[in-house]
Coordinates of C-alpha atoms in Angstrom, one line a residue:
M76 CA -96.1 109.2 -33.2
V77 CA -95.6 106.7 -36.0
T78 CA -94.5 104.0 -33.7
I79 CA -97.6 104.5 -31.5
S80 CA -99.7 104.2 -34.7
I81 CA -98.0 101.0 -35.7
I82 CA -98.4 99.5 -32.2
N83 CA -102.1 100.4 -32.1
I84 CA -102.7 98.9 -35.5
D85 CA -100.9 95.7 -34.5
F86 CA -102.7 95.3 -31.2
F87 CA -106.2 96.0 -32.4
S88 CA -105.8 93.9 -35.5
L89 CA -104.6 91.1 -33.2
F90 CA -107.5 91.5 -30.9
V91 CA -109.9 91.5 -33.9
R92 CA -108.4 88.2 -35.1
F93 CA -108.5 86.7 -31.6
T94 CA -112.2 87.7 -31.2
L95 CA -113.1 86.4 -34.7
A96 CA -111.3 83.1 -33.9
M97 CA -113.1 82.8 -30.6
L98 CA -116.5 83.4 -32.3
H99 CA -115.6 80.9 -35.0
L100 CA -114.6 78.2 -32.4
R101 CA -117.7 78.9 -30.5
H102 CA -119.8 78.3 -33.6
S103 CA -117.9 75.4 -35.1
R104 CA -116.9 73.5 -31.9
P105 CA -119.4 74.3 -29.1
D106 CA -118.7 71.1 -27.3
I107 CA -115.1 71.8 -26.2
T108 CA -114.5 73.0 -22.6
R109 CA -113.6 76.6 -22.1
P110 CA -112.0 78.1 -19.0
L111 CA -114.1 81.3 -19.4
R112 CA -117.6 81.4 -20.8
L113 CA -119.0 84.8 -21.7
P114 CA -122.4 85.8 -23.1
L115 CA -122.2 86.2 -26.9
I116 CA -122.9 89.9 -26.8
I117 CA -119.6 90.6 -24.9
P118 CA -117.2 89.4 -27.7
I119 CA -119.4 91.0 -30.4
I120 CA -119.2 94.4 -28.6
F121 CA -115.5 94.0 -28.1
L122 CA -115.1 93.1 -31.8
F123 CA -116.9 96.3 -32.8
V124 CA -114.9 98.5 -30.4
C125 CA -111.6 97.0 -31.7
A126 CA -112.7 97.4 -35.3
F127 CA -113.7 101.0 -34.6
L128 CA -110.3 101.7 -33.0
L129 CA -108.6 100.1 -36.0
I130 CA -110.5 102.1 -38.6
L131 CA -110.5 105.4 -36.7
P132 CA -106.8 106.3 -37.6
I133 CA -107.6 106.1 -41.3
F134 CA -109.8 109.2 -41.0
H135 CA -108.1 110.9 -38.1
K136 CA -104.4 110.8 -39.1
P137 CA -104.1 109.2 -42.5
K138 CA -100.5 110.5 -43.1
E139 CA -99.1 108.8 -40.0
L140 CA -101.1 105.6 -40.7
L141 CA -99.7 105.4 -44.3
T142 CA -96.1 106.1 -42.9
G143 CA -96.5 103.3 -40.4
M144 CA -98.0 100.9 -42.9
G145 CA -95.2 101.7 -45.2
I146 CA -92.6 100.8 -42.5
V147 CA -94.4 97.6 -41.7
L148 CA -94.9 96.6 -45.4
S149 CA -91.2 97.3 -46.1
G150 CA -90.4 94.1 -44.3
I151 CA -92.2 92.0 -46.9
P152 CA -89.3 92.0 -49.4
I153 CA -86.8 91.2 -46.7
Y154 CA -89.0 88.3 -45.6
L155 CA -89.4 87.0 -49.1
I156 CA -85.6 87.2 -49.8
G157 CA -84.4 86.0 -46.5
I158 CA -87.0 83.3 -45.5
T159 CA -89.1 82.0 -48.3
W160 CA -86.4 82.0 -51.1
N161 CA -85.1 78.4 -50.7
R162 CA -82.7 78.2 -53.6
K163 CA -80.3 80.9 -52.7
P164 CA -76.9 81.1 -54.5
D165 CA -73.9 79.9 -52.5
V166 CA -72.3 83.4 -52.6
Y167 CA -75.4 84.8 -50.9
K168 CA -75.3 82.1 -48.2
R169 CA -71.6 82.6 -47.5
K170 CA -72.0 86.4 -47.3
Y171 CA -75.1 86.1 -45.1
N172 CA -73.4 83.6 -42.7
Y173 CA -70.3 85.9 -42.5
L174 CA -72.5 88.9 -41.7
T175 CA -74.4 86.9 -39.1
I176 CA -71.2 85.8 -37.4
Q177 CA -69.7 89.3 -37.4
C178 CA -72.9 90.8 -35.9
Q179 CA -72.9 88.1 -33.2
K180 CA -69.3 88.9 -32.4
L181 CA -70.0 92.6 -32.4
L182 CA -72.9 92.3 -30.0
H183 CA -71.2 89.7 -27.8
V184 CA -73.7 87.0 -28.6
I185 CA -71.1 84.3 -29.1
Y186 CA -67.5 84.1 -28.1
P187 CA -65.0 85.2 -30.8
T188 CA -63.2 82.3 -32.5

Protein backbone atom coordinates (compact mmCIF):
# COMPACT_ATOMS: atom_id res chain seq x y z
CA MET A 1 0.00 0.00 0.00
CA VAL A 2 2.96 2.31 0.51
CA THR A 3 3.85 2.19 -3.19
CA ILE A 4 0.30 3.13 -4.14
CA SER A 5 0.52 6.05 -1.74
CA ILE A 6 3.82 7.18 -3.28
CA ILE A 7 2.42 6.88 -6.80
CA ASN A 8 -0.70 8.86 -5.87
CA ILE A 9 1.36 11.62 -4.29
CA ASP A 10 3.66 11.81 -7.30
CA PHE A 11 0.87 11.85 -9.88
CA PHE A 12 -1.38 14.32 -8.14
CA SER A 13 1.49 16.67 -7.27
CA LEU A 14 2.54 16.50 -10.93
CA PHE A 15 -1.01 17.31 -12.06
CA VAL A 16 -1.17 20.23 -9.61
CA ARG A 17 2.11 21.60 -10.98
CA PHE A 18 0.95 21.16 -14.60
CA THR A 19 -2.31 22.93 -13.89
CA LEU A 20 -0.57 25.78 -12.06
CA ALA A 21 1.86 26.13 -14.97
CA MET A 22 -1.02 26.19 -17.44
CA LEU A 23 -2.83 28.86 -15.44
CA HIS A 24 0.39 30.88 -15.13
CA LEU A 25 1.04 30.70 -18.87
CA ARG A 26 -2.55 31.60 -19.58
CA HIS A 27 -2.13 34.74 -17.48
CA SER A 28 1.44 35.72 -18.43
CA ARG A 29 1.36 34.81 -22.16
CA PRO A 30 -2.23 34.95 -23.41
CA ASP A 31 -1.13 35.54 -27.01
CA ILE A 32 0.53 32.17 -27.71
CA THR A 33 -1.45 29.58 -29.63
CA ARG A 34 -2.71 26.57 -27.74
CA PRO A 35 -3.92 23.31 -29.26
CA LEU A 36 -6.69 23.04 -26.66
CA ARG A 37 -8.50 26.01 -25.21
CA LEU A 38 -10.72 25.37 -22.18
CA PRO A 39 -12.90 27.66 -20.11
CA LEU A 40 -10.99 28.92 -17.08
CA ILE A 41 -13.28 27.15 -14.63
CA ILE A 42 -12.25 23.66 -15.87
CA PRO A 43 -8.55 23.90 -14.87
CA ILE A 44 -9.49 25.57 -11.59
CA ILE A 45 -11.89 22.74 -10.69
CA PHE A 46 -9.26 20.19 -11.75
CA LEU A 47 -6.69 21.97 -9.57
CA PHE A 48 -8.97 21.82 -6.52
CA VAL A 49 -9.79 18.13 -7.09
CA CYS A 50 -6.11 17.21 -7.44
CA ALA A 51 -5.19 19.28 -4.39
CA PHE A 52 -7.96 17.55 -2.42
CA LEU A 53 -6.71 14.12 -3.52
CA LEU A 54 -3.19 15.16 -2.57
CA ILE A 55 -4.19 16.37 0.90
CA LEU A 56 -6.71 13.61 1.72
CA PRO A 57 -4.09 10.90 2.55
CA ILE A 58 -2.61 13.16 5.24
CA PHE A 59 -5.79 12.73 7.29
CA HIS A 60 -6.90 9.30 6.07
CA LYS A 61 -3.68 7.26 6.33
CA PRO A 62 -0.92 9.39 7.86
CA LYS A 63 1.34 6.43 8.75
CA GLU A 64 1.49 5.15 5.17
CA LEU A 65 1.99 8.67 3.89
CA LEU A 66 4.91 9.29 6.24
CA THR A 67 6.46 5.94 5.30
CA GLY A 68 6.14 6.74 1.61
CA MET A 69 7.52 10.24 2.05
CA GLY A 70 10.42 8.80 4.06
CA ILE A 71 11.24 6.43 1.21
CA VAL A 72 11.08 9.24 -1.33
CA LEU A 73 13.10 11.66 0.80
CA SER A 74 15.78 9.02 1.47
CA GLY A 75 16.92 9.58 -2.11
CA ILE A 76 17.99 13.17 -1.38
CA PRO A 77 21.35 12.25 0.25
CA ILE A 78 22.09 9.85 -2.60
CA TYR A 79 21.36 12.61 -5.11
CA LEU A 80 23.51 15.11 -3.23
CA ILE A 81 26.47 12.71 -2.97
CA GLY A 82 26.19 11.17 -6.42
CA ILE A 83 25.11 14.06 -8.61
CA THR A 84 25.68 17.51 -7.15
CA TRP A 85 28.99 16.84 -5.40
CA ASN A 86 31.46 17.85 -8.12
CA ARG A 87 34.82 17.55 -6.34
CA LYS A 88 34.74 13.87 -5.48
CA PRO A 89 37.99 12.17 -4.37
CA ASP A 90 39.72 9.97 -6.95
CA VAL A 91 39.25 6.89 -4.75
CA TYR A 92 35.50 7.47 -4.76
CA LYS A 93 35.44 7.90 -8.55
CA ARG A 94 37.46 4.71 -9.13
CA LYS A 95 35.27 2.64 -6.79
CA TYR A 96 32.09 4.07 -8.32
CA ASN A 97 33.28 3.33 -11.87
CA TYR A 98 34.30 -0.20 -10.86
CA LEU A 99 30.89 -0.78 -9.26
CA THR A 100 29.15 0.59 -12.36
CA ILE A 101 31.08 -1.71 -14.69
CA GLN A 102 30.46 -4.76 -12.49
CA CYS A 103 26.72 -4.03 -12.37
CA GLN A 104 26.65 -3.62 -16.15
CA LYS A 105 28.40 -6.97 -16.60
CA LEU A 106 26.13 -8.67 -14.09
CA LEU A 107 22.99 -7.37 -15.78
CA HIS A 108 24.36 -7.98 -19.30
CA VAL A 109 24.16 -4.32 -20.24
CA ILE A 110 27.62 -4.37 -21.86
CA TYR A 111 29.79 -7.14 -23.19
CA PRO A 112 32.40 -8.40 -20.70
CA THR A 113 35.91 -7.21 -21.45
